[in-house]
PDB file of C-alpha atoms in Angstrom:
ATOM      1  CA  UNK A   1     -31.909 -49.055  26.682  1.00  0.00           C
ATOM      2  CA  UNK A   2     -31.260 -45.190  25.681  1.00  0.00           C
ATOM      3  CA  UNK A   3     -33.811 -43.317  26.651  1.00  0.00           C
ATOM      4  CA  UNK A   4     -34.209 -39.332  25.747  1.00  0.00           C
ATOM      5  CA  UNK A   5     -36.246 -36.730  27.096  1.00  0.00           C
ATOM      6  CA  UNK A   6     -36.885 -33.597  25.437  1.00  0.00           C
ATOM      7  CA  UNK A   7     -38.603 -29.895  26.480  1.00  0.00           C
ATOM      8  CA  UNK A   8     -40.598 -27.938  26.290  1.00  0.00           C
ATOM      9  CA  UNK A   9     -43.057 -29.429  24.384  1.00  0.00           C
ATOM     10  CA  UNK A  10     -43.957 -26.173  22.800  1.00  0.00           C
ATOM     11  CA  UNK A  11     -41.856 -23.091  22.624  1.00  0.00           C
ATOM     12  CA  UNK A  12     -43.202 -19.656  21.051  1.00  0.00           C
ATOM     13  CA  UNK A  13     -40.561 -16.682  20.885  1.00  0.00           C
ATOM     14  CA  UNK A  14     -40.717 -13.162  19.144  1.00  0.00           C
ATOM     15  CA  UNK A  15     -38.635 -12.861  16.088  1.00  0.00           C
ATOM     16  CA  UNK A  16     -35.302 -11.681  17.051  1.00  0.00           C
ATOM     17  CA  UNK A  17     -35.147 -13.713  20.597  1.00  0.00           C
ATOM     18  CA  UNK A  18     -33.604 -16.782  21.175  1.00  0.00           C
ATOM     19  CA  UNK A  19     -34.719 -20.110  21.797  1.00  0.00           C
ATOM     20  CA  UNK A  20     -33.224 -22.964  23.680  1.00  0.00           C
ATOM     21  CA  UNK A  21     -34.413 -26.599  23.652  1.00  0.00           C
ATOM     22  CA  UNK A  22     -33.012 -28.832  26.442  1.00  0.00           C
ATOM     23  CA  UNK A  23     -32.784 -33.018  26.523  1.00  0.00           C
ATOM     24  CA  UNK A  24     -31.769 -35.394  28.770  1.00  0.00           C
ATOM     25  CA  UNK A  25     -30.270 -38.990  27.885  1.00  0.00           C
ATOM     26  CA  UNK A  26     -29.990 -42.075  30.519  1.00  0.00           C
ATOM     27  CA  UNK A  27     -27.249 -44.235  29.100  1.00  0.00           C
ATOM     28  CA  UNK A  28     -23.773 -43.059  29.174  1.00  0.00           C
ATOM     29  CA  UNK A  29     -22.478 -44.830  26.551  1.00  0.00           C
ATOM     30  CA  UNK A  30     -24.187 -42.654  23.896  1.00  0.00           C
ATOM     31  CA  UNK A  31     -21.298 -40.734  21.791  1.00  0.00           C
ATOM     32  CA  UNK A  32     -23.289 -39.220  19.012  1.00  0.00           C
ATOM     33  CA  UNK A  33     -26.073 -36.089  19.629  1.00  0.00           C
ATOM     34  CA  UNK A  34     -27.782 -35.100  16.345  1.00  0.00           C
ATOM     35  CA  UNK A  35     -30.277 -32.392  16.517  1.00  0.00           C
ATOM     36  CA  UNK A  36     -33.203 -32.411  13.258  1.00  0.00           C
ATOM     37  CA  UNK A  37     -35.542 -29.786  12.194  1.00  0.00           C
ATOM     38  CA  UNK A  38     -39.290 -30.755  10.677  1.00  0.00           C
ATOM     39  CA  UNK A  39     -40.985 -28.121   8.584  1.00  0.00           C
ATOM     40  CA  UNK A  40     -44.722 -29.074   8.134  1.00  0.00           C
ATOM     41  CA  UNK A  41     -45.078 -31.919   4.799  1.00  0.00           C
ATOM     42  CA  UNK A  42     -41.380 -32.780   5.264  1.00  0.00           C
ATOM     43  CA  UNK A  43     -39.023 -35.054   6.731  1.00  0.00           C
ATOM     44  CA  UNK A  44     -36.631 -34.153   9.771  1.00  0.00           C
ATOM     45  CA  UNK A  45     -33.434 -32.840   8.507  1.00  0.00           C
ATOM     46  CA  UNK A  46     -30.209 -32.816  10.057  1.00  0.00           C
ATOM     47  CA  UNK A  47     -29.192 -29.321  11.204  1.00  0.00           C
ATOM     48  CA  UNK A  48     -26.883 -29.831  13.497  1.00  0.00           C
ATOM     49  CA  UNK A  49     -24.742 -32.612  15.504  1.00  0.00           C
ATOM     50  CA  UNK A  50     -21.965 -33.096  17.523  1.00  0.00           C
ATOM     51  CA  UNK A  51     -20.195 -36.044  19.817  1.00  0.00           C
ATOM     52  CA  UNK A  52     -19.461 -36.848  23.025  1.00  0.00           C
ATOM     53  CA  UNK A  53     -15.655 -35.367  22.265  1.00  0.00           C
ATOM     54  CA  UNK A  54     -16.514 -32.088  21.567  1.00  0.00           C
ATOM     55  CA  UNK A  55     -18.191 -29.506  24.424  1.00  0.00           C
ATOM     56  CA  UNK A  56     -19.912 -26.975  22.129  1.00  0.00           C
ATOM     57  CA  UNK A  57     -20.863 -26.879  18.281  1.00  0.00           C
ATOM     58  CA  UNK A  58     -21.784 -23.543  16.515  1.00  0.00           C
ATOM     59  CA  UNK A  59     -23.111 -23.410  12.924  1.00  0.00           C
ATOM     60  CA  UNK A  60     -24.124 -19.472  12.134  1.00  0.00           C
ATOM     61  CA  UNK A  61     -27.307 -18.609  14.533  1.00  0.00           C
ATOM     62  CA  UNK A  62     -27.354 -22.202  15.792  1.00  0.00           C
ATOM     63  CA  UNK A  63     -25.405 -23.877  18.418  1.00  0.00           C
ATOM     64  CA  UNK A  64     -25.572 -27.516  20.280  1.00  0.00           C
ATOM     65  CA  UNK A  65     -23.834 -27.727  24.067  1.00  0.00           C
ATOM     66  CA  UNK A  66     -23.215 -31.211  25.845  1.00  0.00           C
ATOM     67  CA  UNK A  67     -22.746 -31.798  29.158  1.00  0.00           C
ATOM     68  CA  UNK A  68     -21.472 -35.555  29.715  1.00  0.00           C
ATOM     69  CA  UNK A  69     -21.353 -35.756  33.335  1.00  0.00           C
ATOM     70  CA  UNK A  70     -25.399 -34.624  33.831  1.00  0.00           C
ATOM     71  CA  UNK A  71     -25.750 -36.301  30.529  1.00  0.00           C
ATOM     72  CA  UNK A  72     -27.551 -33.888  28.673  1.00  0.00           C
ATOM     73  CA  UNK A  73     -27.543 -31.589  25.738  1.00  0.00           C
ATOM     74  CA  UNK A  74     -29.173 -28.246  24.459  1.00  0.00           C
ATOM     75  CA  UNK A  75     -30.079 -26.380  21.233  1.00  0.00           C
ATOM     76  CA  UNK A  76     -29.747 -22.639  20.855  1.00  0.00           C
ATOM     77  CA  UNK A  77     -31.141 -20.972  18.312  1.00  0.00           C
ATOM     78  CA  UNK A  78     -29.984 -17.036  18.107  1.00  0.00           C
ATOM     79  CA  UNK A  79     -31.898 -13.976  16.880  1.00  0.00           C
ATOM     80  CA  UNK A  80     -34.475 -16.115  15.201  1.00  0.00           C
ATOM     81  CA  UNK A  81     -36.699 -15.850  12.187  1.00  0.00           C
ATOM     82  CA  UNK A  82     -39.976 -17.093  11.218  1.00  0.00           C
ATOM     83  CA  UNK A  83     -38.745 -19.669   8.895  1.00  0.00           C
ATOM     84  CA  UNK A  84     -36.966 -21.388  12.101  1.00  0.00           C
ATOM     85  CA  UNK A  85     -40.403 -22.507  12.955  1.00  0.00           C
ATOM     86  CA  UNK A  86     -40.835 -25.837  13.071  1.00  0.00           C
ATOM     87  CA  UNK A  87     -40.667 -29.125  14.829  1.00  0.00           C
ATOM     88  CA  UNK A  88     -37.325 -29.658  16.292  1.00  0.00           C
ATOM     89  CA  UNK A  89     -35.988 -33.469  17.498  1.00  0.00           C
ATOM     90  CA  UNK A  90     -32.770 -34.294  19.487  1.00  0.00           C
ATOM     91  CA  UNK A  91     -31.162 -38.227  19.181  1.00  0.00           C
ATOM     92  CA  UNK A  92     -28.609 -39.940  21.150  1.00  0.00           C
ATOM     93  CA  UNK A  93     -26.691 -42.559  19.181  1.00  0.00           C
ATOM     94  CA  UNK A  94     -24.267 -45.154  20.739  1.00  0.00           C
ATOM     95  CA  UNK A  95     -23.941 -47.117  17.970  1.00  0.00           C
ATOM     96  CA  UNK A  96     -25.162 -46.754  14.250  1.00  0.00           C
ATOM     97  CA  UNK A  97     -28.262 -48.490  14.599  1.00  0.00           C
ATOM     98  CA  UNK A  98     -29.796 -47.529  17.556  1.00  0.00           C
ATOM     99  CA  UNK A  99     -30.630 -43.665  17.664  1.00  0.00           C
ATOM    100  CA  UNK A 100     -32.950 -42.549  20.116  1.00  0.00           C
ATOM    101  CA  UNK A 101     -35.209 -39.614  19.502  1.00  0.00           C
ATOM    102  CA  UNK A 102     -36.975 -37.026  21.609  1.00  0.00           C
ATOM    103  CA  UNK A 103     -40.541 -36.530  21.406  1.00  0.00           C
ATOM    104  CA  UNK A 104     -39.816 -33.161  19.718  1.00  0.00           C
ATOM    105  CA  UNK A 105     -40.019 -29.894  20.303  1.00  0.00           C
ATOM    106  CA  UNK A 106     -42.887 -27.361  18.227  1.00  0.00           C
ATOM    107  CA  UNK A 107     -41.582 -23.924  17.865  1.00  0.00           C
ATOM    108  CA  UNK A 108     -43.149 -20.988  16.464  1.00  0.00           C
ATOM    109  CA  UNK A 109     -41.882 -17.744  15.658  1.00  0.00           C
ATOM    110  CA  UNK A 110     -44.281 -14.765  15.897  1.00  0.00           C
ATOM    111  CA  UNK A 111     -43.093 -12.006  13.855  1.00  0.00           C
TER     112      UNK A 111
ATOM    113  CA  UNK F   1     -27.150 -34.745  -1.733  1.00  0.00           C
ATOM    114  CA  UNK F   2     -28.307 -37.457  -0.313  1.00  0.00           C
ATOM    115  CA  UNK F   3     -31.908 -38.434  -1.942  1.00  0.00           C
ATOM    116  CA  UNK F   4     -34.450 -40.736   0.302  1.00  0.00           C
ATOM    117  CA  UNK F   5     -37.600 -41.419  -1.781  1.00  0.00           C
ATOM    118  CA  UNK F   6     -40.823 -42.691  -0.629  1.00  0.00           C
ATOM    119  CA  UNK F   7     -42.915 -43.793  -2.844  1.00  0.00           C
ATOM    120  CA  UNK F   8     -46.217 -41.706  -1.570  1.00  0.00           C
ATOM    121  CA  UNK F   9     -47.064 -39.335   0.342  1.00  0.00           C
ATOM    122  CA  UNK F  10     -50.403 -40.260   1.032  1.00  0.00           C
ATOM    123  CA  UNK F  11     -52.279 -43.147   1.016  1.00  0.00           C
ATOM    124  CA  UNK F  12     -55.563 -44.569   2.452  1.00  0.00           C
ATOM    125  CA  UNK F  13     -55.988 -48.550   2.793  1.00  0.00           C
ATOM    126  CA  UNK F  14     -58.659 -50.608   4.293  1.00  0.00           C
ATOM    127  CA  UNK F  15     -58.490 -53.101   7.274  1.00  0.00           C
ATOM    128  CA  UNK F  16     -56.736 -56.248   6.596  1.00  0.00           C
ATOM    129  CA  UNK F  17     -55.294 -55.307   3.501  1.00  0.00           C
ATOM    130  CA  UNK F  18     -51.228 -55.883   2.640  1.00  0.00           C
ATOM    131  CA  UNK F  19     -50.025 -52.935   3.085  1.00  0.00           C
ATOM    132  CA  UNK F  20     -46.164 -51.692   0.849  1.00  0.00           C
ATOM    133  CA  UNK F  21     -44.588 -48.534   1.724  1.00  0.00           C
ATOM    134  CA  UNK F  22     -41.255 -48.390  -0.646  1.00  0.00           C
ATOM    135  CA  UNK F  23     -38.316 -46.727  -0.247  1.00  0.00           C
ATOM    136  CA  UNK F  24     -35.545 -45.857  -2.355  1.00  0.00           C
ATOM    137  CA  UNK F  25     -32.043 -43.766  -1.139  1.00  0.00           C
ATOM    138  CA  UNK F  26     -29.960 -42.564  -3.832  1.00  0.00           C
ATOM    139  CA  UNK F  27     -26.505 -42.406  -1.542  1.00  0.00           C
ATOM    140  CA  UNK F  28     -25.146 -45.989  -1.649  1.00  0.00           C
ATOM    141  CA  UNK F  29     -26.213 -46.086   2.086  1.00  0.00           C
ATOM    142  CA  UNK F  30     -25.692 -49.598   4.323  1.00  0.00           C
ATOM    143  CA  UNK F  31     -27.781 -48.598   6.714  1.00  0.00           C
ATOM    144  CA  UNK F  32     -31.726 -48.457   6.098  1.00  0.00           C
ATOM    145  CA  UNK F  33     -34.273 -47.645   8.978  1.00  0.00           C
ATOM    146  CA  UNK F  34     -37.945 -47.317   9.157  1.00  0.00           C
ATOM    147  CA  UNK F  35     -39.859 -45.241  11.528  1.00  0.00           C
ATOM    148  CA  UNK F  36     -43.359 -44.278  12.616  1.00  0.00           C
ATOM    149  CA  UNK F  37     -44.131 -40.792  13.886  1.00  0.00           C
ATOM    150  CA  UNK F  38     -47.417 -40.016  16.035  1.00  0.00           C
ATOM    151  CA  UNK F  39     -47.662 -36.579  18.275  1.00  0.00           C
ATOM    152  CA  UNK F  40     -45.734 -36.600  21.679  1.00  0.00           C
ATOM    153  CA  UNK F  41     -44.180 -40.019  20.769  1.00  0.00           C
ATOM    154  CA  UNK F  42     -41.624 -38.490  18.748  1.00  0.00           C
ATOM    155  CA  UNK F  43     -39.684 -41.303  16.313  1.00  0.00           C
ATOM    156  CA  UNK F  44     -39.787 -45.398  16.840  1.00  0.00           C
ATOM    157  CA  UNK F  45     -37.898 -47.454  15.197  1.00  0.00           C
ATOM    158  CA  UNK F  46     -40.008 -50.310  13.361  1.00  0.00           C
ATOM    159  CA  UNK F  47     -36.977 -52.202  11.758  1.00  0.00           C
ATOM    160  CA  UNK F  48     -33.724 -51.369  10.413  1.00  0.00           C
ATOM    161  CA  UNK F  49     -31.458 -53.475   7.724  1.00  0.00           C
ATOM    162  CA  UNK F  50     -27.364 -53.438   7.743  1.00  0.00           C
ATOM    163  CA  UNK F  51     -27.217 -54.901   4.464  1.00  0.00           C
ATOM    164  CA  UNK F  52     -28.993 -56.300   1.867  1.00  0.00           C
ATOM    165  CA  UNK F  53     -31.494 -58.928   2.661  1.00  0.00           C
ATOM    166  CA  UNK F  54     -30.233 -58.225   6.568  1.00  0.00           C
ATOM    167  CA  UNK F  55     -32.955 -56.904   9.049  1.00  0.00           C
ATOM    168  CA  UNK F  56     -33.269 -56.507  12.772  1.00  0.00           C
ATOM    169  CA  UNK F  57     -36.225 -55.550  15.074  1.00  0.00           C
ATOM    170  CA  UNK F  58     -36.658 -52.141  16.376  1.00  0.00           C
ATOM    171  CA  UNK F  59     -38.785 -51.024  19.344  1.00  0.00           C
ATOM    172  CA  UNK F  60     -42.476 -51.471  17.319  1.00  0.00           C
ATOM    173  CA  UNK F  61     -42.160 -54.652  14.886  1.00  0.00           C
ATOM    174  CA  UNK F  62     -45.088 -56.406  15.621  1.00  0.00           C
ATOM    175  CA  UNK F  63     -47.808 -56.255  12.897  1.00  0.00           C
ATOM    176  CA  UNK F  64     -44.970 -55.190  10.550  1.00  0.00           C
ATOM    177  CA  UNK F  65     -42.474 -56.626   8.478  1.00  0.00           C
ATOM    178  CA  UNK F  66     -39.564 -55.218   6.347  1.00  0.00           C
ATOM    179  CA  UNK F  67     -37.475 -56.820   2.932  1.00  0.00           C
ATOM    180  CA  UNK F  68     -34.534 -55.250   1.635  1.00  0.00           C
ATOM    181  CA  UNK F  69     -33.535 -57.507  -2.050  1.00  0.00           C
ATOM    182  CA  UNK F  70     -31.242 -54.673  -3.209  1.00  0.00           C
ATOM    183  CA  UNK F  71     -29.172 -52.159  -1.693  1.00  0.00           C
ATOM    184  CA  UNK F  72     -31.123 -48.582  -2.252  1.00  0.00           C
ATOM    185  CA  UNK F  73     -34.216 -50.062  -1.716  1.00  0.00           C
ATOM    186  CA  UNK F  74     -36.228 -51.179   1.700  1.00  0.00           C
ATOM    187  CA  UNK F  75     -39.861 -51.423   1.760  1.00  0.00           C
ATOM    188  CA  UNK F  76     -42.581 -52.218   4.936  1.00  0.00           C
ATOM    189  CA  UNK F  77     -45.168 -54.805   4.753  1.00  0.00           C
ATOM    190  CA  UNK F  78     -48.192 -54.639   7.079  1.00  0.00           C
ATOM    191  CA  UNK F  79     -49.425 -57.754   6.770  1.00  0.00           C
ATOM    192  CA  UNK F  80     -52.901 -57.061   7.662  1.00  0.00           C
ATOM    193  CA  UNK F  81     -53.782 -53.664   8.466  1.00  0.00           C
ATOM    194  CA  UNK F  82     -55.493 -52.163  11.313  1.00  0.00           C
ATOM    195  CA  UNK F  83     -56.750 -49.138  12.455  1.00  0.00           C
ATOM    196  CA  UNK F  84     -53.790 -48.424  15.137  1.00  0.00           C
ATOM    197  CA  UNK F  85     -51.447 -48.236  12.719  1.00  0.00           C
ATOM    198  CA  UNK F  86     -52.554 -44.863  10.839  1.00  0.00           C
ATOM    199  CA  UNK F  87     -49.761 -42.817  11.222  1.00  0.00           C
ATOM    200  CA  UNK F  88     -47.021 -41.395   9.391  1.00  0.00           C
ATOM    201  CA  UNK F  89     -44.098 -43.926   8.172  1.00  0.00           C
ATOM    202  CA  UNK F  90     -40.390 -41.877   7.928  1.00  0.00           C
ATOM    203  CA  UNK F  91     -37.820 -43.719   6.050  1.00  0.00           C
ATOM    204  CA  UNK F  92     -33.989 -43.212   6.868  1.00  0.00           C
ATOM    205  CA  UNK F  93     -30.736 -43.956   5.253  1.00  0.00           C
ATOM    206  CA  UNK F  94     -27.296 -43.524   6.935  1.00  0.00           C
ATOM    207  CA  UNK F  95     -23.526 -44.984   5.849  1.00  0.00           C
ATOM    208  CA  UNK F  96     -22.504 -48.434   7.829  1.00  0.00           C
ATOM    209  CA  UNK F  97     -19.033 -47.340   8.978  1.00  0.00           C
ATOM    210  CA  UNK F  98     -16.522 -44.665  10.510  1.00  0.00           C
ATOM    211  CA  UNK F  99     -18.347 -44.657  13.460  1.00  0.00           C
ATOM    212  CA  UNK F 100     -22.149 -42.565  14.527  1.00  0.00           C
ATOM    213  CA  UNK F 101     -23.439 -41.556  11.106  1.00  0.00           C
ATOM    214  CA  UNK F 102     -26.501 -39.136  10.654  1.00  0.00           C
ATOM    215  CA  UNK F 103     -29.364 -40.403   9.476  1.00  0.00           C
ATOM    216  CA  UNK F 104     -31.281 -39.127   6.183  1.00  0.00           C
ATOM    217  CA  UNK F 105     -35.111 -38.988   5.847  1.00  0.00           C
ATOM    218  CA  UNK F 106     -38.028 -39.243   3.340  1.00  0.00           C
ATOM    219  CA  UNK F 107     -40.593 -36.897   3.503  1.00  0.00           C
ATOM    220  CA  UNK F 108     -42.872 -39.461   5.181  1.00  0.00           C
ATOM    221  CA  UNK F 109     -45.599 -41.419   3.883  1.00  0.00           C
ATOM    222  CA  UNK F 110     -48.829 -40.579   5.566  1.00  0.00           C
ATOM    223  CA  UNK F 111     -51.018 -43.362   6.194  1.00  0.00           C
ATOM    224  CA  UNK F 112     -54.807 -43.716   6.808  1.00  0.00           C
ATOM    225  CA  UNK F 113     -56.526 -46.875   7.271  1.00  0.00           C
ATOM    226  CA  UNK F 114     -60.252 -47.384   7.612  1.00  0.00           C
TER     227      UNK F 114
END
């Protein structure tokens, strides 16, 4: 089955820099990359996403990137703030039911 | 927006009691999922339901089980509680069709047993 590999682990940047947070996926048949953000008492939340048809996704000071062929897929978070700290988790999705998540990323923003 | 409800947010049980963590999504969703968070593990799937009264296995069923009567709602049975599984329970909702759909969470039910 999918499996998905995520780092770092832990990732602290000064406010202002950006951050990037890489994963890896084994099964080429995955089509759907969702990225989710965790602030501390709260659920993930979907921040960004994008599929296997598209190269690059920007939303404002985030942006996902997919490379198919090495099979894997990045977050980059621009000029960030200390409300972007949190725990961040990538997914790759084949089909609706089966998403596979990576062990998740905690970053912290130091003002 | 879409709403995911669970039930608590904290709860503390003893060993070998049944065990309900409820669920409720506000959306019309097909798809229901439940998961189980612990550090550097990230997210595994427990069970998941298509449709009402419909449930498959995930990666972690054992000691679990799941019943979905209506649509909006999907709750987890432990059967018999144990120590190993204190963790914190996440429960998703996505729509069943045009293709990969995100998936919407709960804030998590954090449970403790003794």
């Amino acid at each position: 089955g999918e499996n998905v590999e995520q780092h770092p682990s832990t990732l602290s940047v000064q406010e202002g820099d950006s951050a990037v947070i890489k994963c890896t996926y084994s099964d080429s048949a995955s089509n759907y990359f969702p990225w989710y953000k965790q602030e501390l008492g709260k659920g993930p939340q979907l921040i960004i996403d994008i599929r296997s048809n598209v190269g690059e996704k920007k939303d404002q000071r985030i942006a996902v990137t997919l490379n198919k062929t090495a099979k894997h897929f990045s977050l980059h978070i621009t000029e960030t703030q200390p409300e972007d700290s949190a725990v961040y988790f990538c997914a790759a999705s084949q089909d609706n039911n089966d998403m596979r998540f990576g062990a998740g990323t905690r970053l912290t923003v130091k003002p | 927006d879409v709403k995911v409800t669970q039930s608590s947010r904290y709860l503390v049980k003893r060993t070998g009691e049944k065990v309900f963590l409820e669920c409720v999504q506000d959306m019309d969703h097909e798809n229901m999922f439940w998961y189980r968070q612990d550090p550097g593990l990230g997210l595994r799937l427990i069970y998941f339901s298509y449709d009402v009264k419909m449930k498959e296995k995930g990666d972690i069923p054992e000691g679990y089980s799941v019943s979905r009567e209506k649509k909006e709602r999907f709750s987890l049975i432990l059967e018999s509680a144990s120590t190993n599984q204190t963790s914190m329970y996440l429960c998703a909702s996505s729509w069943g069709t045009g293709g990969n759909q995100p998936q919407h969470f709960g804030d998590g039910t954090r449970l403790s047993i003794l």
